[in-house]
PDB file of N, CA and C in Angstrom:
ATOM      1  N   MET A   1     114.974  79.189 130.828  1.00 86.00           N
ATOM      2  CA  MET A   1     114.578  77.789 130.890  1.00 86.00           C
ATOM      3  C   MET A   1     113.836  77.442 129.588  1.00 86.00           C
ATOM      4  N   ASP A   2     114.160  76.276 129.023  1.00 87.00           N
ATOM      5  CA  ASP A   2     113.479  75.864 127.792  1.00 87.00           C
ATOM      6  C   ASP A   2     112.182  75.116 128.127  1.00 87.00           C
ATOM      7  N   ALA A   3     111.477  74.656 127.090  1.00 91.00           N
ATOM      8  CA  ALA A   3     110.181  73.993 127.288  1.00 91.00           C
ATOM      9  C   ALA A   3     110.310  72.660 128.021  1.00 91.00           C
ATOM     10  N   ALA A   4     111.524  72.088 128.079  1.00 92.00           N
ATOM     11  CA  ALA A   4     111.741  70.826 128.795  1.00 92.00           C
ATOM     12  C   ALA A   4     112.184  71.074 130.240  1.00 92.00           C
ATOM     13  N   GLY A   5     112.271  72.343 130.645  1.00 92.00           N
ATOM     14  CA  GLY A   5     112.639  72.676 132.016  1.00 92.00           C
ATOM     15  C   GLY A   5     114.142  72.756 132.259  1.00 92.00           C
ATOM     16  N   ARG A   6     114.951  72.711 131.199  1.00 93.00           N
ATOM     17  CA  ARG A   6     116.403  72.776 131.351  1.00 93.00           C
ATOM     18  C   ARG A   6     116.863  74.229 131.434  1.00 93.00           C
ATOM     19  N   HIS A   7     117.777  74.490 132.352  1.00 94.00           N
ATOM     20  CA  HIS A   7     118.329  75.837 132.510  1.00 94.00           C
ATOM     21  C   HIS A   7     119.608  75.958 131.706  1.00 94.00           C
ATOM     22  N   GLY A   8     119.901  77.167 131.276  1.00 95.00           N
ATOM     23  CA  GLY A   8     121.115  77.419 130.521  1.00 95.00           C
ATOM     24  C   GLY A   8     121.395  78.908 130.477  1.00 95.00           C
ATOM     25  N   VAL A   9     122.242  79.306 129.558  1.00 96.00           N
ATOM     26  CA  VAL A   9     122.592  80.704 129.345  1.00 96.00           C
ATOM     27  C   VAL A   9     121.819  81.179 128.122  1.00 96.00           C
ATOM     28  N   ALA A  10     121.200  82.359 128.223  1.00 95.00           N
ATOM     29  CA  ALA A  10     120.380  82.855 127.118  1.00 95.00           C
ATOM     30  C   ALA A  10     121.023  84.048 126.422  1.00 95.00           C
ATOM     31  N   VAL A  11     120.805  84.101 125.120  1.00 96.00           N
ATOM     32  CA  VAL A  11     121.112  85.267 124.302  1.00 96.00           C
ATOM     33  C   VAL A  11     119.763  85.773 123.834  1.00 96.00           C
ATOM     34  N   ALA A  12     119.529  87.077 123.949  1.00 97.00           N
ATOM     35  CA  ALA A  12     118.192  87.590 123.656  1.00 97.00           C
ATOM     36  C   ALA A  12     118.225  88.705 122.619  1.00 97.00           C
ATOM     37  N   ARG A  13     117.108  88.817 121.918  1.00 97.00           N
ATOM     38  CA  ARG A  13     116.870  89.903 120.957  1.00 97.00           C
ATOM     39  C   ARG A  13     115.518  90.515 121.284  1.00 97.00           C
ATOM     40  N   THR A  14     115.478  91.835 121.412  1.00 97.00           N
ATOM     41  CA  THR A  14     114.239  92.550 121.684  1.00 97.00           C
ATOM     42  C   THR A  14     113.794  93.274 120.417  1.00 97.00           C
ATOM     43  N   HIS A  15     112.497  93.082 120.075  1.00 95.00           N
ATOM     44  CA  HIS A  15     111.966  93.712 118.871  1.00 95.00           C
ATOM     45  C   HIS A  15     110.444  93.763 118.961  1.00 95.00           C
ATOM     46  N   ASP A  16     109.857  94.901 118.651  1.00 94.00           N
ATOM     47  CA  ASP A  16     108.403  95.078 118.583  1.00 94.00           C
ATOM     48  C   ASP A  16     107.679  94.567 119.830  1.00 94.00           C
ATOM     49  N   GLY A  17     108.198  94.881 121.006  1.00 95.00           N
ATOM     50  CA  GLY A  17     107.514  94.521 122.239  1.00 95.00           C
ATOM     51  C   GLY A  17     107.657  93.068 122.652  1.00 95.00           C
ATOM     52  N   GLU A  18     108.570  92.339 122.019  1.00 96.00           N
ATOM     53  CA  GLU A  18     108.818  90.935 122.361  1.00 96.00           C
ATOM     54  C   GLU A  18     110.311  90.719 122.574  1.00 96.00           C
ATOM     55  N   ARG A  19     110.640  89.749 123.414  1.00 97.00           N
ATOM     56  CA  ARG A  19     112.030  89.335 123.610  1.00 97.00           C
ATOM     57  C   ARG A  19     112.139  87.867 123.228  1.00 97.00           C
ATOM     58  N   THR A  20     112.966  87.571 122.237  1.00 96.00           N
ATOM     59  CA  THR A  20     113.226  86.182 121.855  1.00 96.00           C
ATOM     60  C   THR A  20     114.534  85.769 122.508  1.00 96.00           C
ATOM     61  N   GLU A  21     114.512  84.632 123.205  1.00 96.00           N
ATOM     62  CA  GLU A  21     115.680  84.137 123.929  1.00 96.00           C
ATOM     63  C   GLU A  21     116.101  82.791 123.360  1.00 96.00           C
ATOM     64  N   TRP A  22     117.381  82.659 123.012  1.00 96.00           N
ATOM     65  CA  TRP A  22     117.946  81.373 122.600  1.00 96.00           C
ATOM     66  C   TRP A  22     118.723  80.854 123.797  1.00 96.00           C
ATOM     67  N   ILE A  23     118.423  79.638 124.234  1.00 95.00           N
ATOM     68  CA  ILE A  23     118.975  79.089 125.470  1.00 95.00           C
ATOM     69  C   ILE A  23     120.021  78.026 125.130  1.00 95.00           C
ATOM     70  N   PHE A  24     121.217  78.199 125.676  1.00 96.00           N
ATOM     71  CA  PHE A  24     122.341  77.306 125.406  1.00 96.00           C
ATOM     72  C   PHE A  24     122.793  76.604 126.685  1.00 96.00           C
ATOM     73  N   ASP A  25     123.264  75.363 126.544  1.00 95.00           N
ATOM     74  CA  ASP A  25     123.835  74.622 127.659  1.00 95.00           C
ATOM     75  C   ASP A  25     125.100  75.339 128.128  1.00 95.00           C
ATOM     76  N   LYS A  26     125.246  75.510 129.457  1.00 95.00           N
ATOM     77  CA  LYS A  26     126.387  76.249 130.001  1.00 95.00           C
ATOM     78  C   LYS A  26     127.727  75.575 129.712  1.00 95.00           C
ATOM     79  N   SER A  27     127.773  74.267 129.711  1.00 96.00           N
ATOM     80  CA  SER A  27     129.058  73.581 129.564  1.00 96.00           C
ATOM     81  C   SER A  27     129.393  73.195 128.120  1.00 96.00           C
ATOM     82  N   THR A  28     128.377  72.937 127.277  1.00 94.00           N
ATOM     83  CA  THR A  28     128.662  72.486 125.902  1.00 94.00           C
ATOM     84  C   THR A  28     128.354  73.538 124.845  1.00 94.00           C
ATOM     85  N   ALA A  29     127.646  74.588 125.203  1.00 94.00           N
ATOM     86  CA  ALA A  29     127.194  75.640 124.283  1.00 94.00           C
ATOM     87  C   ALA A  29     126.191  75.109 123.253  1.00 94.00           C
ATOM     88  N   ARG A  30     125.653  73.912 123.487  1.00 93.00           N
ATOM     89  CA  ARG A  30     124.642  73.331 122.596  1.00 93.00           C
ATOM     90  C   ARG A  30     123.319  74.081 122.760  1.00 93.00           C
ATOM     91  N   LEU A  31     122.644  74.353 121.641  1.00 94.00           N
ATOM     92  CA  LEU A  31     121.350  75.022 121.702  1.00 94.00           C
ATOM     93  C   LEU A  31     120.331  74.089 122.341  1.00 94.00           C
ATOM     94  N   LEU A  32     119.716  74.528 123.428  1.00 95.00           N
ATOM     95  CA  LEU A  32     118.693  73.739 124.122  1.00 95.00           C
ATOM     96  C   LEU A  32     117.300  74.063 123.623  1.00 95.00           C
ATOM     97  N   GLY A  33     117.059  75.330 123.305  1.00 94.00           N
ATOM     98  CA  GLY A  33     115.728  75.729 122.863  1.00 94.00           C
ATOM     99  C   GLY A  33     115.620  77.231 122.778  1.00 94.00           C
ATOM    100  N   GLU A  34     114.396  77.693 122.637  1.00 95.00           N
ATOM    101  CA  GLU A  34     114.149  79.131 122.575  1.00 95.00           C
ATOM    102  C   GLU A  34     112.776  79.438 123.134  1.00 95.00           C
ATOM    103  N   ARG A  35     112.585  80.693 123.481  1.00 95.00           N
ATOM    104  CA  ARG A  35     111.263  81.135 123.912  1.00 95.00           C
ATOM    105  C   ARG A  35     111.092  82.607 123.588  1.00 95.00           C
ATOM    106  N   THR A  36     109.826  83.026 123.492  1.00 95.00           N
ATOM    107  CA  THR A  36     109.494  84.421 123.232  1.00 95.00           C
ATOM    108  C   THR A  36     108.610  84.918 124.362  1.00 95.00           C
ATOM    109  N   VAL A  37     108.977  86.078 124.912  1.00 95.00           N
ATOM    110  CA  VAL A  37     108.275  86.672 126.053  1.00 95.00           C
ATOM    111  C   VAL A  37     107.773  88.054 125.653  1.00 95.00           C
ATOM    112  N   LEU A  38     106.529  88.372 126.023  1.00 96.00           N
ATOM    113  CA  LEU A  38     105.988  89.704 125.752  1.00 96.00           C
ATOM    114  C   LEU A  38     106.597  90.717 126.713  1.00 96.00           C
ATOM    115  N   LEU A  39     106.990  91.866 126.191  1.00 97.00           N
ATOM    116  CA  LEU A  39     107.535  92.935 127.026  1.00 97.00           C
ATOM    117  C   LEU A  39     106.501  94.004 127.333  1.00 97.00           C
ATOM    118  N   GLU A  40     105.400  93.975 126.593  1.00 96.00           N
ATOM    119  CA  GLU A  40     104.304  94.922 126.828  1.00 96.00           C
ATOM    120  C   GLU A  40     102.982  94.220 126.526  1.00 96.00           C
ATOM    121  N   ASP A  41     101.918  94.705 127.116  1.00 96.00           N
ATOM    122  CA  ASP A  41     100.598  94.125 126.869  1.00 96.00           C
ATOM    123  C   ASP A  41     100.234  94.274 125.386  1.00 96.00           C
ATOM    124  N   ASN A  42      99.647  93.207 124.822  1.00 93.00           N
ATOM    125  CA  ASN A  42      99.137  93.284 123.453  1.00 93.00           C
ATOM    126  C   ASN A  42      98.048  92.226 123.282  1.00 93.00           C
ATOM    127  N   ALA A  43      97.643  91.960 122.041  1.00 92.00           N
ATOM    128  CA  ALA A  43      96.552  91.011 121.786  1.00 92.00           C
ATOM    129  C   ALA A  43      96.898  89.591 122.229  1.00 92.00           C
ATOM    130  N   TRP A  44      98.192  89.253 122.335  1.00 89.00           N
ATOM    131  CA  TRP A  44      98.610  87.899 122.719  1.00 89.00           C
ATOM    132  C   TRP A  44      98.597  87.700 124.233  1.00 89.00           C
ATOM    133  N   GLY A  45      98.603  88.809 125.002  1.00 94.00           N
ATOM    134  CA  GLY A  45      98.587  88.680 126.458  1.00 94.00           C
ATOM    135  C   GLY A  45      99.245  89.855 127.133  1.00 94.00           C
ATOM    136  N   LYS A  46      99.482  89.699 128.421  1.00 97.00           N
ATOM    137  CA  LYS A  46     100.085  90.755 129.225  1.00 97.00           C
ATOM    138  C   LYS A  46     101.605  90.638 129.214  1.00 97.00           C
ATOM    139  N   ALA A  47     102.261  91.743 129.523  1.00 97.00           N
ATOM    140  CA  ALA A  47     103.722  91.754 129.608  1.00 97.00           C
ATOM    141  C   ALA A  47     104.189  90.648 130.546  1.00 97.00           C
ATOM    142  N   GLY A  48     105.245  89.951 130.156  1.00 96.00           N
ATOM    143  CA  GLY A  48     105.765  88.847 130.950  1.00 96.00           C
ATOM    144  C   GLY A  48     105.256  87.482 130.523  1.00 96.00           C
ATOM    145  N   THR A  49     104.231  87.465 129.656  1.00 96.00           N
ATOM    146  CA  THR A  49     103.667  86.197 129.176  1.00 96.00           C
ATOM    147  C   THR A  49     104.632  85.530 128.199  1.00 96.00           C
ATOM    148  N   VAL A  50     104.898  84.231 128.407  1.00 94.00           N
ATOM    149  CA  VAL A  50     105.696  83.453 127.464  1.00 94.00           C
ATOM    150  C   VAL A  50     104.730  82.984 126.370  1.00 94.00           C
ATOM    151  N   VAL A  51     104.954  83.431 125.133  1.00 94.00           N
ATOM    152  CA  VAL A  51     104.031  83.090 124.048  1.00 94.00           C
ATOM    153  C   VAL A  51     104.517  81.911 123.203  1.00 94.00           C
ATOM    154  N   THR A  52     105.806  81.638 123.196  1.00 93.00           N
ATOM    155  CA  THR A  52     106.333  80.424 122.561  1.00 93.00           C
ATOM    156  C   THR A  52     107.459  79.878 123.424  1.00 93.00           C
ATOM    157  N   SER A  53     107.562  78.561 123.445  1.00 93.00           N
ATOM    158  CA  SER A  53     108.640  77.903 124.178  1.00 93.00           C
ATOM    159  C   SER A  53     108.953  76.599 123.454  1.00 93.00           C
ATOM    160  N   VAL A  54     110.220  76.411 123.088  1.00 93.00           N
ATOM    161  CA  VAL A  54     110.640  75.256 122.294  1.00 93.00           C
ATOM    162  C   VAL A  54     111.820  74.579 122.971  1.00 93.00           C
ATOM    163  N   ALA A  55     111.826  73.243 122.972  1.00 94.00           N
ATOM    164  CA  ALA A  55     112.968  72.474 123.466  1.00 94.00           C
ATOM    165  C   ALA A  55     113.473  71.583 122.343  1.00 94.00           C
ATOM    166  N   LEU A  56     114.770  71.629 122.080  1.00 92.00           N
ATOM    167  CA  LEU A  56     115.387  70.730 121.111  1.00 92.00           C
ATOM    168  C   LEU A  56     115.860  69.509 121.892  1.00 92.00           C
ATOM    169  N   ILE A  57     115.196  68.396 121.694  1.00 90.00           N
ATOM    170  CA  ILE A  57     115.466  67.183 122.473  1.00 90.00           C
ATOM    171  C   ILE A  57     116.512  66.296 121.811  1.00 90.00           C
ATOM    172  N   GLY A  58     116.503  66.215 120.501  1.00 85.00           N
ATOM    173  CA  GLY A  58     117.465  65.368 119.810  1.00 85.00           C
ATOM    174  C   GLY A  58     117.773  65.916 118.438  1.00 85.00           C
ATOM    175  N   SER A  59     118.872  65.468 117.886  1.00 80.00           N
ATOM    176  CA  SER A  59     119.239  65.857 116.536  1.00 80.00           C
ATOM    177  C   SER A  59     120.066  64.738 115.928  1.00 80.00           C
ATOM    178  N   GLY A  60     120.203  64.764 114.637  1.00 79.00           N
ATOM    179  CA  GLY A  60     120.984  63.729 113.976  1.00 79.00           C
ATOM    180  C   GLY A  60     121.124  64.014 112.505  1.00 79.00           C
ATOM    181  N   ILE A  61     121.778  63.109 111.821  1.00 76.00           N
ATOM    182  CA  ILE A  61     122.017  63.236 110.394  1.00 76.00           C
ATOM    183  C   ILE A  61     121.251  62.134 109.683  1.00 76.00           C
ATOM    184  N   VAL A  62     120.537  62.493 108.631  1.00 73.00           N
ATOM    185  CA  VAL A  62     119.780  61.526 107.839  1.00 73.00           C
ATOM    186  C   VAL A  62     120.446  61.435 106.476  1.00 73.00           C
ATOM    187  N   ALA A  63     120.664  60.220 106.009  1.00 67.00           N
ATOM    188  CA  ALA A  63     121.314  59.998 104.712  1.00 67.00           C
ATOM    189  C   ALA A  63     120.447  60.538 103.584  1.00 67.00           C
ATOM    190  N   PRO A  64     121.075  61.010 102.492  1.00 70.00           N
ATOM    191  CA  PRO A  64     120.306  61.471 101.331  1.00 70.00           C
ATOM    192  C   PRO A  64     119.474  60.336 100.723  1.00 70.00           C
ATOM    193  N   ARG A  65     118.487  60.703  99.943  1.00 67.00           N
ATOM    194  CA  ARG A  65     117.602  59.741  99.303  1.00 67.00           C
ATOM    195  C   ARG A  65     118.408  58.669  98.566  1.00 67.00           C
ATOM    196  N   GLY A  66     118.043  57.413  98.806  1.00 62.00           N
ATOM    197  CA  GLY A  66     118.678  56.297  98.137  1.00 62.00           C
ATOM    198  C   GLY A  66     119.973  55.830  98.776  1.00 62.00           C
ATOM    199  N   VAL A  67     120.405  56.457  99.852  1.00 58.00           N
ATOM    200  CA  VAL A  67     121.652  56.076 100.515  1.00 58.00           C
ATOM    201  C   VAL A  67     121.332  55.437 101.857  1.00 58.00           C
ATOM    202  N   GLY A  68     121.872  54.262 102.123  1.00 54.00           N
ATOM    203  CA  GLY A  68     121.712  53.622 103.417  1.00 54.00           C
ATOM    204  C   GLY A  68     120.369  52.948 103.594  1.00 54.00           C
ATOM    205  N   GLU A  69     120.210  52.322 104.729  1.00 52.00           N
ATOM    206  CA  GLU A  69     119.002  51.559 105.045  1.00 52.00           C
ATOM    207  C   GLU A  69     118.162  52.257 106.098  1.00 52.00           C
ATOM    208  N   GLY A  70     118.508  53.496 106.487  1.00 49.00           N
ATOM    209  CA  GLY A  70     117.869  54.169 107.617  1.00 49.00           C
ATOM    210  C   GLY A  70     116.457  54.632 107.351  1.00 49.00           C
ATOM    211  N   VAL A  71     115.858  55.156 108.374  1.00 50.00           N
ATOM    212  CA  VAL A  71     114.519  55.738 108.326  1.00 50.00           C
ATOM    213  C   VAL A  71     114.670  57.228 108.528  1.00 50.00           C
ATOM    214  N   GLY A  72     113.996  58.031 107.707  1.00 50.00           N
ATOM    215  CA  GLY A  72     114.041  59.475 107.854  1.00 50.00           C
ATOM    216  C   GLY A  72     112.889  59.979 108.698  1.00 50.00           C
ATOM    217  N   VAL A  73     112.843  61.273 108.896  1.00 47.00           N
ATOM    218  CA  VAL A  73     111.731  61.903 109.599  1.00 47.00           C
ATOM    219  C   VAL A  73     111.307  63.128 108.803  1.00 47.00           C
ATOM    220  N   ARG A  74     110.059  63.518 108.965  1.00 47.00           N
ATOM    221  CA  ARG A  74     109.594  64.751 108.342  1.00 47.00           C
ATOM    222  C   ARG A  74     108.829  65.551 109.368  1.00 47.00           C
ATOM    223  N   ALA A  75     108.868  66.839 109.237  1.00 45.00           N
ATOM    224  CA  ALA A  75     108.148  67.721 110.146  1.00 45.00           C
ATOM    225  C   ALA A  75     106.663  67.625 109.883  1.00 45.00           C
ATOM    226  N   GLN A  76     105.870  67.600 110.948  1.00 45.00           N
ATOM    227  CA  GLN A  76     104.421  67.485 110.817  1.00 45.00           C
ATOM    228  C   GLN A  76     103.734  68.681 111.478  1.00 45.00           C
ATOM    229  N   GLY A  77     104.446  69.774 111.654  1.00 45.00           N
ATOM    230  CA  GLY A  77     103.877  70.968 112.264  1.00 45.00           C
ATOM    231  C   GLY A  77     103.877  70.873 113.779  1.00 45.00           C
ATOM    232  N   ARG A  78     103.936  72.009 114.434  1.00 47.00           N
ATOM    233  CA  ARG A  78     103.908  72.116 115.895  1.00 47.00           C
ATOM    234  C   ARG A  78     104.985  71.254 116.551  1.00 47.00           C
ATOM    235  N   GLY A  79     106.151  71.084 115.902  1.00 49.00           N
ATOM    236  CA  GLY A  79     107.281  70.409 116.507  1.00 49.00           C
ATOM    237  C   GLY A  79     107.208  68.896 116.524  1.00 49.00           C
ATOM    238  N   VAL A  80     106.261  68.297 115.783  1.00 47.00           N
ATOM    239  CA  VAL A  80     106.115  66.838 115.765  1.00 47.00           C
ATOM    240  C   VAL A  80     106.874  66.274 114.579  1.00 47.00           C
ATOM    241  N   LEU A  81     107.732  65.285 114.825  1.00 48.00           N
ATOM    242  CA  LEU A  81     108.444  64.608 113.753  1.00 48.00           C
ATOM    243  C   LEU A  81     107.881  63.208 113.591  1.00 48.00           C
ATOM    244  N   THR A  82     107.600  62.820 112.356  1.00 47.00           N
ATOM    245  CA  THR A  82     107.013  61.522 112.063  1.00 47.00           C
ATOM    246  C   THR A  82     108.007  60.658 111.298  1.00 47.00           C
ATOM    247  N   PRO A  83     108.292  59.421 111.769  1.00 49.00           N
ATOM    248  CA  PRO A  83     109.195  58.549 111.013  1.00 49.00           C
ATOM    249  C   PRO A  83     108.583  58.209 109.650  1.00 49.00           C
ATOM    250  N   ILE A  84     109.445  58.166 108.627  1.00 49.00           N
ATOM    251  CA  ILE A  84     109.003  57.773 107.289  1.00 49.00           C
ATOM    252  C   ILE A  84     110.008  56.785 106.711  1.00 49.00           C
ATOM    253  N   SER A  85     109.528  55.900 105.870  1.00 52.00           N
ATOM    254  CA  SER A  85     110.403  54.879 105.295  1.00 52.00           C
ATOM    255  C   SER A  85     111.252  55.472 104.178  1.00 52.00           C
ATOM    256  N   PRO A  86     112.396  54.826 103.864  1.00 54.00           N
ATOM    257  CA  PRO A  86     113.282  55.359 102.825  1.00 54.00           C
ATOM    258  C   PRO A  86     112.610  55.525 101.465  1.00 54.00           C
ATOM    259  N   GLY A  87     111.578  54.735 101.138  1.00 56.00           N
ATOM    260  CA  GLY A  87     110.908  54.837  99.850  1.00 56.00           C
ATOM    261  C   GLY A  87     109.841  55.913  99.777  1.00 56.00           C
ATOM    262  N   HIS A  88     109.538  56.592 100.901  1.00 51.00           N
ATOM    263  CA  HIS A  88     108.483  57.604 100.950  1.00 51.00           C
ATOM    264  C   HIS A  88     108.882  58.807 100.092  1.00 51.00           C
ATOM    265  N   PRO A  89     107.948  59.425  99.356  1.00 53.00           N
ATOM    266  CA  PRO A  89     108.257  60.535  98.466  1.00 53.00           C
ATOM    267  C   PRO A  89     108.886  61.742  99.173  1.00 53.00           C
ATOM    268  N   ALA A  90     108.659  61.892 100.474  1.00 48.00           N
ATOM    269  CA  ALA A  90     109.210  63.053 101.195  1.00 48.00           C
ATOM    270  C   ALA A  90     110.662  62.857 101.567  1.00 48.00           C
ATOM    271  N   VAL A  91     111.201  61.640 101.398  1.00 42.00           N
ATOM    272  CA  VAL A  91     112.595  61.399 101.792  1.00 42.00           C
ATOM    273  C   VAL A  91     113.526  61.904 100.708  1.00 42.00           C
TER     274      VAL A  91
END
């Protein structure tokens, strides 16, 4: 299950006492999100603790700088996207 509560099919990788799971929609194979679960007790918590959980809610294509009239977005850390105008230096 991803951070938005959606169920799907997971592909997992185990490494250094953690399991990272990529969760895909069963019918479209679209990536829904990912999560990391502890497999053994460590400084982050006890075995079974979910230490990261991410949901991909939307996606799209943004025109290159100077093309079109659209508004871009930039990452602001911790999964927050902030709208920015086409003239902004980050676009």
